mmCIF file of C-alpha atoms in Angstrom:
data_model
loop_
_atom_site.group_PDB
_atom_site.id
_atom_site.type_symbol
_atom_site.label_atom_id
_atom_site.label_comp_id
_atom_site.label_asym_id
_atom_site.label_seq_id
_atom_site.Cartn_x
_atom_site.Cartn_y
_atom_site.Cartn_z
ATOM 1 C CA UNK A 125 126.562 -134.710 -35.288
ATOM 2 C CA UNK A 126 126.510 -137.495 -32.677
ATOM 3 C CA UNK A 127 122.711 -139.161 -32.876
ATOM 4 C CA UNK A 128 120.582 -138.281 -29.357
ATOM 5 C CA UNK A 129 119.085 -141.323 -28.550
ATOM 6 C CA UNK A 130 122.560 -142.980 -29.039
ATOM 7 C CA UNK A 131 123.909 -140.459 -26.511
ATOM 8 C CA UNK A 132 120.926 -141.568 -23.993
ATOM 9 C CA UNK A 133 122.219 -145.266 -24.299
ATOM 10 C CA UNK A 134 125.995 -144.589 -23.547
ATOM 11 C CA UNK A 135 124.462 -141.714 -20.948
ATOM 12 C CA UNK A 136 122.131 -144.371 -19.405
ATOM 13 C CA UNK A 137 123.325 -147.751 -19.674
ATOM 14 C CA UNK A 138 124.378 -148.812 -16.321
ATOM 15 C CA UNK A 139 121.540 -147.472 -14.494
ATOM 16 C CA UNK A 140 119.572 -150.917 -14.432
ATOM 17 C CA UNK A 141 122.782 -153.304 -14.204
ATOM 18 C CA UNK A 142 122.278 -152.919 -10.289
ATOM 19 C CA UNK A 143 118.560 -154.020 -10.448
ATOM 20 C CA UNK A 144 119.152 -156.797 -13.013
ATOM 21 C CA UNK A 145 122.317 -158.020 -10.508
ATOM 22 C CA UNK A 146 119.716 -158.378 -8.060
ATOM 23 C CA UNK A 147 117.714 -161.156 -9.917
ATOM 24 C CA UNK A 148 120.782 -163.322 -9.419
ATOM 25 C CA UNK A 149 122.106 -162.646 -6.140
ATOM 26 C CA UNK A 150 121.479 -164.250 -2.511
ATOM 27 C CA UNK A 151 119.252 -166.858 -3.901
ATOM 28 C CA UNK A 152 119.995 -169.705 -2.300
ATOM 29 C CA UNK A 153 122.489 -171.724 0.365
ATOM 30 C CA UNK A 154 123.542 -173.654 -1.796
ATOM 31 C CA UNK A 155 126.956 -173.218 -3.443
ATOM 32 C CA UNK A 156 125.957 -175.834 -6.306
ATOM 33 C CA UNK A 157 122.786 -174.024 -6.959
ATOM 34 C CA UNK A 158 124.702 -170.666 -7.547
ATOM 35 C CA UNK A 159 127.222 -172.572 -9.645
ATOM 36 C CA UNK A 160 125.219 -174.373 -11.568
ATOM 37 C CA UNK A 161 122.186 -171.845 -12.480
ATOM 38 C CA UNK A 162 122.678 -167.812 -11.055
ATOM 39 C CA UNK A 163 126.301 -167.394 -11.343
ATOM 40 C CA UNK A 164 125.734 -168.442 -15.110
ATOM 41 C CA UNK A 165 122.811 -166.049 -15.542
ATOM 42 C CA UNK A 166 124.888 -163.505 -13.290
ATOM 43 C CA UNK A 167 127.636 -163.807 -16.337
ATOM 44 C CA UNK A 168 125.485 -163.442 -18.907
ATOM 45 C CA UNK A 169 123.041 -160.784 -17.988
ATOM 46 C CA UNK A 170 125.831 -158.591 -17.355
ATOM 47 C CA UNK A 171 127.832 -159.034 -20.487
ATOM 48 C CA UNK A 172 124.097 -157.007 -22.077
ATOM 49 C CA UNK A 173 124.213 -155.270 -25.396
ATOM 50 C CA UNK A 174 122.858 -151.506 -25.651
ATOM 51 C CA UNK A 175 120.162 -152.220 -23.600
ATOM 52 C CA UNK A 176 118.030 -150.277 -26.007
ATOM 53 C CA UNK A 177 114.763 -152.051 -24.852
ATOM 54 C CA UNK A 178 114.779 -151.971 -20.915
ATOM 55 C CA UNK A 179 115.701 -148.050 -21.606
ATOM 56 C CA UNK A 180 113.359 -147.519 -24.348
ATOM 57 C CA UNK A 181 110.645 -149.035 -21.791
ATOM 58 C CA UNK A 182 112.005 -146.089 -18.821
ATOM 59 C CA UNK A 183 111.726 -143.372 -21.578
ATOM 60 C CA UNK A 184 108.126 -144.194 -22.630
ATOM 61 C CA UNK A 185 107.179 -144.021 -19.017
ATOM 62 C CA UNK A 186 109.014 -140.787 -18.614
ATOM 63 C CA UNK A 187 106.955 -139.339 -21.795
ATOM 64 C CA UNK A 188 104.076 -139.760 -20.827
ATOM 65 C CA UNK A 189 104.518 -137.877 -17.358
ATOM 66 C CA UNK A 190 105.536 -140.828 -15.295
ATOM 67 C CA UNK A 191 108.462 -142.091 -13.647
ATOM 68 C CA UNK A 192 111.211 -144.808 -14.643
ATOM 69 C CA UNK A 193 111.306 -145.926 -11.376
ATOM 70 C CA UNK A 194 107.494 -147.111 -12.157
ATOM 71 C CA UNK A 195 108.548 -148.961 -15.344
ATOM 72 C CA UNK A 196 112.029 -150.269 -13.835
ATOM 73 C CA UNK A 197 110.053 -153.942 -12.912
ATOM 74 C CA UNK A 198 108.749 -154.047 -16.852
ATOM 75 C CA UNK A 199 112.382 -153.059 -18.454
ATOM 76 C CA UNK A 200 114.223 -156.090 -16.387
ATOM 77 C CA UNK A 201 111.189 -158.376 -17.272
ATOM 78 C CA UNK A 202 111.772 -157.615 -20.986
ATOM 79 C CA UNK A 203 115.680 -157.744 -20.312
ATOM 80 C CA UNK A 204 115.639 -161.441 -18.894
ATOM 81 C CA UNK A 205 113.023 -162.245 -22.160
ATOM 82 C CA UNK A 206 116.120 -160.794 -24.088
ATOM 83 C CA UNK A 207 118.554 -163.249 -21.891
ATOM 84 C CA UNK A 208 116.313 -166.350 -22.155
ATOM 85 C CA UNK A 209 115.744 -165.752 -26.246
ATOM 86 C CA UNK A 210 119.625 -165.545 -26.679
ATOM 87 C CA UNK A 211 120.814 -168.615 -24.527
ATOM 88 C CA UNK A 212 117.938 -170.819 -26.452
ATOM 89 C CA UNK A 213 118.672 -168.709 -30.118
ATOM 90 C CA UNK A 214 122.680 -169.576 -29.824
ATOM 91 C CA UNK A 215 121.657 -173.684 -28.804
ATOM 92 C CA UNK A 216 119.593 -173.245 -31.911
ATOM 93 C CA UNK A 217 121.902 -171.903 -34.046
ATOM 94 C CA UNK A 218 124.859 -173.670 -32.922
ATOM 95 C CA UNK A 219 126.306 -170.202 -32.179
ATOM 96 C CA UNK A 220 130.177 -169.983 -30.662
ATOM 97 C CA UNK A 221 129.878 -166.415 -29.485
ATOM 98 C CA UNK A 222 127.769 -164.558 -27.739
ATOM 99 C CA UNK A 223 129.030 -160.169 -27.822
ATOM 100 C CA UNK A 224 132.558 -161.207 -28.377
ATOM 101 C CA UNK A 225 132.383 -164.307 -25.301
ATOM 102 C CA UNK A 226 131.629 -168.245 -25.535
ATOM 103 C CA UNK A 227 127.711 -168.983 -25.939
ATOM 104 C CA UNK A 228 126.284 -170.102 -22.587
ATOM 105 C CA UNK A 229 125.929 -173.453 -24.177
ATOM 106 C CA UNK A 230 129.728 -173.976 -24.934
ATOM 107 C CA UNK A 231 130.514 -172.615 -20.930
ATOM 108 C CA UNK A 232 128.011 -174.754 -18.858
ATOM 109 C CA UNK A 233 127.062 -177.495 -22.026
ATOM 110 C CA UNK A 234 123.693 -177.637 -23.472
ATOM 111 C CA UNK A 235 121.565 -179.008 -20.690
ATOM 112 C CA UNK A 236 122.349 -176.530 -18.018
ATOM 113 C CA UNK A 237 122.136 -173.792 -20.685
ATOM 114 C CA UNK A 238 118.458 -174.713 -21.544
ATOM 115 C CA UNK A 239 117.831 -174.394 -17.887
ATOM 116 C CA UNK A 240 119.439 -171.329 -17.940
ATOM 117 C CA UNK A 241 117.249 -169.933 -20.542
ATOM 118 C CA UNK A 242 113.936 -171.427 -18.574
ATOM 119 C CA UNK A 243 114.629 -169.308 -15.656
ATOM 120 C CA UNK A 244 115.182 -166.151 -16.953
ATOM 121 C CA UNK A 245 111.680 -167.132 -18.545
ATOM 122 C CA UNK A 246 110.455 -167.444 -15.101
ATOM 123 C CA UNK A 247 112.134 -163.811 -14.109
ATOM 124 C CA UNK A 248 110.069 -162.502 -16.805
ATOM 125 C CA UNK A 249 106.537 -162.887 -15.092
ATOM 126 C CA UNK A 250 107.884 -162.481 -11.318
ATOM 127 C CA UNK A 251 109.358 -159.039 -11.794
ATOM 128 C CA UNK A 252 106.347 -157.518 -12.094
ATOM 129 C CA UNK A 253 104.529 -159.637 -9.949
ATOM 130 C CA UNK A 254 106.828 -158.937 -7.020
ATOM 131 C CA UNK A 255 107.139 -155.005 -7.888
ATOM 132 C CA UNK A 256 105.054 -153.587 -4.721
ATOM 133 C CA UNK A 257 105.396 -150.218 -6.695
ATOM 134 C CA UNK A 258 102.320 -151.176 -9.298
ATOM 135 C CA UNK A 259 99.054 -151.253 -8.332
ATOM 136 C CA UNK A 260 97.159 -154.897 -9.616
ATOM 137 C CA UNK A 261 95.668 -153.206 -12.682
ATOM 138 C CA UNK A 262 98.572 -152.226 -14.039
ATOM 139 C CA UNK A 263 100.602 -155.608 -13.341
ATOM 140 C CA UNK A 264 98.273 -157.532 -14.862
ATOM 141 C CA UNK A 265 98.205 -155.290 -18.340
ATOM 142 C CA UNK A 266 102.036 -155.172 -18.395
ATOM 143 C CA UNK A 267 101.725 -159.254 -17.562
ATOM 144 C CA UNK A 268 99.565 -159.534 -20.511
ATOM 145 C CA UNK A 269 101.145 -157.446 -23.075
ATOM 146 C CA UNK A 270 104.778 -159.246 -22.059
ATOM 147 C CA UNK A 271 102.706 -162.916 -22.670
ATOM 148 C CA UNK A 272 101.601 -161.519 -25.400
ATOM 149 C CA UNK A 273 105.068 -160.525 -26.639
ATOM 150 C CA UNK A 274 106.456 -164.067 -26.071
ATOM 151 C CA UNK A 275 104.213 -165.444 -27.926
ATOM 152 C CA UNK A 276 104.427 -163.847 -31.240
ATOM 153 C CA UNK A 277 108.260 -163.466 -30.547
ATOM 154 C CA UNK A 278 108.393 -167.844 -30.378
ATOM 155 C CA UNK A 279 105.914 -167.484 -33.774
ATOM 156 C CA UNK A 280 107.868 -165.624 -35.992
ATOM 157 C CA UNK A 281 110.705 -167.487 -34.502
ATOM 158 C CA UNK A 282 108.878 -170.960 -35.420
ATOM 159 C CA UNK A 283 108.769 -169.615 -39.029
ATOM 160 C CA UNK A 284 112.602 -168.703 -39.428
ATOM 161 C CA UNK A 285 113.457 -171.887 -38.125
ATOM 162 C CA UNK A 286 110.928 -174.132 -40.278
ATOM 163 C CA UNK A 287 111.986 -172.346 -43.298
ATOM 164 C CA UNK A 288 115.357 -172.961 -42.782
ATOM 165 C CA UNK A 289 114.941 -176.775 -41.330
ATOM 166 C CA UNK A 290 112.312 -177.212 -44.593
ATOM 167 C CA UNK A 291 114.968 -175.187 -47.672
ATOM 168 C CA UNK A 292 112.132 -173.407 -48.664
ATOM 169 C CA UNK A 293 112.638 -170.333 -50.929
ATOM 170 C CA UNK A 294 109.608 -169.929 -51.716
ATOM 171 C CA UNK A 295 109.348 -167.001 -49.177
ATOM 172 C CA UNK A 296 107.990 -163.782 -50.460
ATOM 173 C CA UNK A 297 108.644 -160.189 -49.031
ATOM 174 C CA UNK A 298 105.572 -160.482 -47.349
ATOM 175 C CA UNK A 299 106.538 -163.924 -45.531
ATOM 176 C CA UNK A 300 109.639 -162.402 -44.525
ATOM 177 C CA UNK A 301 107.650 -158.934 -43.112
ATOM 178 C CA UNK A 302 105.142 -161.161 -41.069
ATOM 179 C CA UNK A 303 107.920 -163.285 -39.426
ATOM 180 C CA UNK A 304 110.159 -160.534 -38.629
ATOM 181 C CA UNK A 305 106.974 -158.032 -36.951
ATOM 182 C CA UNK A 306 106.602 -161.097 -35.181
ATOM 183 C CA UNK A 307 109.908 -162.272 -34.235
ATOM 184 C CA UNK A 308 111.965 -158.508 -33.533
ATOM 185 C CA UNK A 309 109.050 -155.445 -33.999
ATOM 186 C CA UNK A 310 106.796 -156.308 -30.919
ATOM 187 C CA UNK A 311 110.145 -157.203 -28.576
ATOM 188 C CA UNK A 312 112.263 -154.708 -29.983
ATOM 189 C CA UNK A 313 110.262 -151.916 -30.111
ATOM 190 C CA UNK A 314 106.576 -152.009 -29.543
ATOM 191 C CA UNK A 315 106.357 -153.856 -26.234
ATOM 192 C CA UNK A 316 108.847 -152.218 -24.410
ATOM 193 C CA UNK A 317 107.075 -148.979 -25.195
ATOM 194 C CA UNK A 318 103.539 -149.742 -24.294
ATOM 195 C CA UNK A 319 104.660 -151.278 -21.073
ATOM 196 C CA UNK A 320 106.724 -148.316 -19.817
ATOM 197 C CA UNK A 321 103.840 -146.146 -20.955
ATOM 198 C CA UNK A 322 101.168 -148.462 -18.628
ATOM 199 C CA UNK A 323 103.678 -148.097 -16.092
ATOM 200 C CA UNK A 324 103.753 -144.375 -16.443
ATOM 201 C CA UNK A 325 100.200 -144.403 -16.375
ATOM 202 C CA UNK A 326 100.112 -143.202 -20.275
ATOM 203 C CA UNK A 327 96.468 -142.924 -22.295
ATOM 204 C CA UNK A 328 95.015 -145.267 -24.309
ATOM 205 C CA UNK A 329 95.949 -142.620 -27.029
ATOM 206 C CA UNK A 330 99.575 -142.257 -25.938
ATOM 207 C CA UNK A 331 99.630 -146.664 -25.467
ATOM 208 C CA UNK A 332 98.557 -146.958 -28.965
ATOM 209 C CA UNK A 333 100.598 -144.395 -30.775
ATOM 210 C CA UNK A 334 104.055 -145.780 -29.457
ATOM 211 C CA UNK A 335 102.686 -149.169 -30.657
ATOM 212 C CA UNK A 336 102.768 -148.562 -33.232
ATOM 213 C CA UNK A 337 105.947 -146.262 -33.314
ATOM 214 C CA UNK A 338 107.418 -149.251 -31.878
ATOM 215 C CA UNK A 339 106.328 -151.917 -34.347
ATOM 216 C CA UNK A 340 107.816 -149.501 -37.200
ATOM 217 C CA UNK A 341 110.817 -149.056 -35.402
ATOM 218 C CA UNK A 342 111.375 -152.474 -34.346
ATOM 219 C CA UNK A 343 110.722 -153.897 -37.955
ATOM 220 C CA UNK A 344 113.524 -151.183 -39.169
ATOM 221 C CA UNK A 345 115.438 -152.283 -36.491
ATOM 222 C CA UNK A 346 116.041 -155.951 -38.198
ATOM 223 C CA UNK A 347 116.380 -154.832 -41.508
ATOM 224 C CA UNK A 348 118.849 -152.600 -40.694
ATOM 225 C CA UNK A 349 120.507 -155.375 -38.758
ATOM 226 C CA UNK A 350 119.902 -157.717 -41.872
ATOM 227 C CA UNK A 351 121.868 -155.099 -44.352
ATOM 228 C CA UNK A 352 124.971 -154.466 -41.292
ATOM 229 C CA UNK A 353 125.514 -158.203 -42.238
ATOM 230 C CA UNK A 354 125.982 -157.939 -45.853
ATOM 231 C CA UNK A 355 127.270 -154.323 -46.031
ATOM 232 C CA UNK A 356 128.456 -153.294 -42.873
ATOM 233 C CA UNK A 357 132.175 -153.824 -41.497
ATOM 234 C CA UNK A 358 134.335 -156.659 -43.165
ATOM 235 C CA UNK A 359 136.168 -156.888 -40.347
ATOM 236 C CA UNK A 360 133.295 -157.814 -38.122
ATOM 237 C CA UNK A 361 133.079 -162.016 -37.649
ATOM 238 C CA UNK A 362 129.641 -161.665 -38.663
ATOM 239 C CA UNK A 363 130.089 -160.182 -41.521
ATOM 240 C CA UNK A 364 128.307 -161.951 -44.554
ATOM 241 C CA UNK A 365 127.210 -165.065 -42.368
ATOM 242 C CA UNK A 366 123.633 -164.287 -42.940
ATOM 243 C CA UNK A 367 124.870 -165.869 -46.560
ATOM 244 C CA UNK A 368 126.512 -168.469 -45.482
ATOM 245 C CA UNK A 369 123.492 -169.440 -42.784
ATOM 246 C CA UNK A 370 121.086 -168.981 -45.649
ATOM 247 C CA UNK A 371 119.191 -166.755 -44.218
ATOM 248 C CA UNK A 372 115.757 -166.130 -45.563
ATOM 249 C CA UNK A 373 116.406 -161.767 -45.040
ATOM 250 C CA UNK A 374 114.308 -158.982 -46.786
ATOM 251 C CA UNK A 375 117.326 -158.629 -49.257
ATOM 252 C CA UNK A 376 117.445 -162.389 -49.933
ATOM 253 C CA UNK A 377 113.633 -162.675 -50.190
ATOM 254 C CA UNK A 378 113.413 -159.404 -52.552
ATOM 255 C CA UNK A 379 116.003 -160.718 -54.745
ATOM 256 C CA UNK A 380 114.443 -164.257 -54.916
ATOM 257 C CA UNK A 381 111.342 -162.511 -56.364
ATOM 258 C CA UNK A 382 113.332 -162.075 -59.456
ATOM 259 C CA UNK A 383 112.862 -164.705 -61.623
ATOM 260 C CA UNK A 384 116.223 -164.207 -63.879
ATOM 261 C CA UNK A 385 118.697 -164.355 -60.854
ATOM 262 C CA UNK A 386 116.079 -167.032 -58.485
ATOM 263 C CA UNK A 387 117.396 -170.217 -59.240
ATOM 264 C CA UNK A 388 121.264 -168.987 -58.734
ATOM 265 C CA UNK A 389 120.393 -167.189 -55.438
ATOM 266 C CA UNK A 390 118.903 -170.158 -54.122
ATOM 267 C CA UNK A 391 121.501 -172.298 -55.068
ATOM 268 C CA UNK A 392 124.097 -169.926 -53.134
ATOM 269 C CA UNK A 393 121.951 -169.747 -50.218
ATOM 270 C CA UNK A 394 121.479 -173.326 -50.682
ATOM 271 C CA UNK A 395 125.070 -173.859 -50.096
ATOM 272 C CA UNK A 396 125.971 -172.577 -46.673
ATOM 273 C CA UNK A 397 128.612 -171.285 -48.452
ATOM 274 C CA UNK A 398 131.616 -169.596 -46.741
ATOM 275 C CA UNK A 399 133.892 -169.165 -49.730
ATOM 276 C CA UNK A 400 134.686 -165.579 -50.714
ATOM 277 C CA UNK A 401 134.041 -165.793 -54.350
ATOM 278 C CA UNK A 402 130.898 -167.046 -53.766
ATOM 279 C CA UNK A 403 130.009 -164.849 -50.894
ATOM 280 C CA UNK A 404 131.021 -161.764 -53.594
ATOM 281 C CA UNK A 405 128.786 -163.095 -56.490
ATOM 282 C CA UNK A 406 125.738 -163.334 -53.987
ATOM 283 C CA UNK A 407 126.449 -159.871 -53.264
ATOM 284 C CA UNK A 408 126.691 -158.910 -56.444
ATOM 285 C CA UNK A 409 123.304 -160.319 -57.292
ATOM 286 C CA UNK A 410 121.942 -158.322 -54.320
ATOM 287 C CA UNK A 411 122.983 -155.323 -55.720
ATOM 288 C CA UNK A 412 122.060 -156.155 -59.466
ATOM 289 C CA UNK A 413 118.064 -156.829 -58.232
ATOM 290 C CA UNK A 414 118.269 -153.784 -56.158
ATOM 291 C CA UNK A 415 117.507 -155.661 -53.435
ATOM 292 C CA UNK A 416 120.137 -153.758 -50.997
ATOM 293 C CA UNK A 417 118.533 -150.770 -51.835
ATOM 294 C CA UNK A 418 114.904 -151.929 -51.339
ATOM 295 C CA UNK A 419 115.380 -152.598 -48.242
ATOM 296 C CA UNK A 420 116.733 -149.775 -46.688
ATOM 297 C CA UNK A 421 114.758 -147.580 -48.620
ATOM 298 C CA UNK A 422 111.931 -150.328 -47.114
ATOM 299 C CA UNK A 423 113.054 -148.915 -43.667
ATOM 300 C CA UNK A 424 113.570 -145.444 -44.081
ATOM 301 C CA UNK A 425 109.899 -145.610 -45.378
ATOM 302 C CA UNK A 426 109.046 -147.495 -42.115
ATOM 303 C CA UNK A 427 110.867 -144.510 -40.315
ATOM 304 C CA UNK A 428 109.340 -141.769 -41.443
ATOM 305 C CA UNK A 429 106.063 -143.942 -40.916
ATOM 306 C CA UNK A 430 106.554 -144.069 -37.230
ATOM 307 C CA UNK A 431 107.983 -140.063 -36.678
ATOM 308 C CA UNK A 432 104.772 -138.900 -38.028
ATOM 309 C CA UNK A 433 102.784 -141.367 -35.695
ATOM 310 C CA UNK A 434 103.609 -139.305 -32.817
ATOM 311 C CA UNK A 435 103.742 -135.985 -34.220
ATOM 312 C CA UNK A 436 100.182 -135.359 -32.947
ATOM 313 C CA UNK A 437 100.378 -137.106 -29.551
ATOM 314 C CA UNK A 438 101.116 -134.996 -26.279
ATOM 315 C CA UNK A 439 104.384 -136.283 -25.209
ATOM 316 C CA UNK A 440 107.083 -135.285 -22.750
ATOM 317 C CA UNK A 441 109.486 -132.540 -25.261
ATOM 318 C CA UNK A 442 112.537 -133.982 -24.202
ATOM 319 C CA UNK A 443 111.103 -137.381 -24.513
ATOM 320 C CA UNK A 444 109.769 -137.050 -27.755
ATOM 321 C CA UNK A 445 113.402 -136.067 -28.877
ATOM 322 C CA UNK A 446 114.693 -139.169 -27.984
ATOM 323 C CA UNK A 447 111.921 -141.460 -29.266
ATOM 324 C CA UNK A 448 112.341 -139.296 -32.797
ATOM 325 C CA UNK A 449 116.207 -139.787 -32.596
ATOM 326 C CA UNK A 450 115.518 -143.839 -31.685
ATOM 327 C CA UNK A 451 113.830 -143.881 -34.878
ATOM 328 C CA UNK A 452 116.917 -142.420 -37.158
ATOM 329 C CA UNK A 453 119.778 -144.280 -35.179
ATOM 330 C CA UNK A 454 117.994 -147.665 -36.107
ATOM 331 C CA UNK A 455 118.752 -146.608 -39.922
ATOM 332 C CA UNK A 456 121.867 -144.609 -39.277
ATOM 333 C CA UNK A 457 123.566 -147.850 -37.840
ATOM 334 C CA UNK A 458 125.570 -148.068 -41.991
ATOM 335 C CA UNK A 459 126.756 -144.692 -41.727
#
């Protein structure tokens, strides 16, 4: 049976491309302006993902009795966050493609890229500020929760960089839980929910309790993402680069716990290995500390965490549907 909330993403994900156009269009005179900066951003905006966060931010509005034509201004604000993050993440990471196209960086070179990146930084504040359809209360909450959210986002981000710039593998599970609330679970999930519920006009009740549905989701959200790496489609480019990046993921933290397997994982993390043999016996050691398995059983527990978060909260009925099927398609993304 086909997952709801995966449904309301194919159902729903061209209703803001028209908006999010907009940010981009009849901007200036000048054709070396357009060329150089909006036609770039035009390009990449509209080559978006699932666009699970703008729509996650219209359904919280819409359960908790408002509109999502009141939270449209907050979805594109956290949409051009998501724009900025990957233009500067793919610079950082030396990336070559960006959802199957060249990284902004290869197109335009690295300079213009950056610049790129520091606009749709800009668009992030002056969507809501120019939004005539929020009253000056609400702006400035949904201003300072998306601050907020950039913030912690650049934090955790700060950490998964320094640990990899430093070869430190000395990271526990906890490290790795504290970096990635920080860098995916406020961005992913939480903020986009509390701002479409502020938009909505939700309760401090309703804020708080898809907060923290949001910030349990979100967190599944990258572990999931960290085990579709290792275990998820061979065929995919991606697959097993996490291993060969060295990434410091819950599985790769768990498993450097162990002290009988610590000193080899390192060492093939260590590596930047792309060689299949090597890419196998890392695996294998994943599997043999059970470290696959603790950490989706890690976010199934996280899961069922957040469901019973709202199971006492007045919500919209079809809304609460969705946000209950969110919560199992970020863990049925294996099956």
């Amino acid at each position: 049976m086909a997952n709801l909330f995966a449904a309301y993403l194919a159902e729903h994900h061209g209703d803001l491309e028209e908006y999010l156009d907009s940010f981009f269009r009849e901007k200036t005179d000048r054709d070396d302006l357009e060329s150089y900066l909006y036609a770039p951003l035009r390009a990449f905006s509209s080559n978006g993902g699932k666009r699970h966060r703008p729509l996650i931010c219209l359904l919280a509005a819409r359960a908790v009795g408002g509109s999502a034509e009141q939270a449209r201004s907050a979805a594109a604000a956290i949409e051009h966050f998501q724009s900025a993050a990957l233009i500067h993440d793919d610079i950082a990471d030396n990336g070559k493609l960006r959802r199957g196209k060249p990284c902004l960086h290869i197109t335009e070179t690295v300079g213009p890229a950056i610049n790129c990146g520091d606009y749709a930084l800009t668009l992030v504040t002056s969507a809501v500020l120019d939004d005539a359809t929020l009253d000056d209360a609400r702006k400035l909450r949904i201003l300072s929760e998306l601050v907020a959210m950039m913030q912690r986002t650049v934090e955790g981000q700060a950490l998964d960089l320094g640990w990899a710039r430093d070869r430190r593998f000395d990271i526990t599970v906890n490290d790795y839980l504290a970096m990635a609330t920080l860098k995916t679970a406020h961005y992913s999930g939480a903020v986009p929910l509390v701002c479409g519920a502020i938009a909505g006009g939700g309760s401090e009740e309703q804020i708080e309790a898809l907060r923290s549905f949001g910030l349990d989701c979100g967190l599944a959200f990258q572990i999931q993402d960290d085990l579709l790496n290792l275990v998820g489609d061979a065929h995919d480019k991606d697959h097993l680069s996490d291993i060969t990046e060295g990434k410091r993921t819950l599985v790769a933290v768990h498993a450097l716990e162990n002290p009988a397997v610590h000193d080899e994982v390192e060492r093939l993390l260590g590596a930047h290995t792309s060689d299949p043999a090597q890419l196998a016996r890392t695996l294998e050691l994943f599997e043999q500390t059970g470290s696959l398995a603790f950490a989706h059983n890690y976010a199934c527990t996280l899961v069922t965490r957040a469901k019973n978060t709202l199971a006492h909260v007045e919500l919209d009925a079809t809304c609460r549907k969705l946000l209950l099927a969110m919560a199992d398609f970020f863990v049925e993304r294996l099956s």
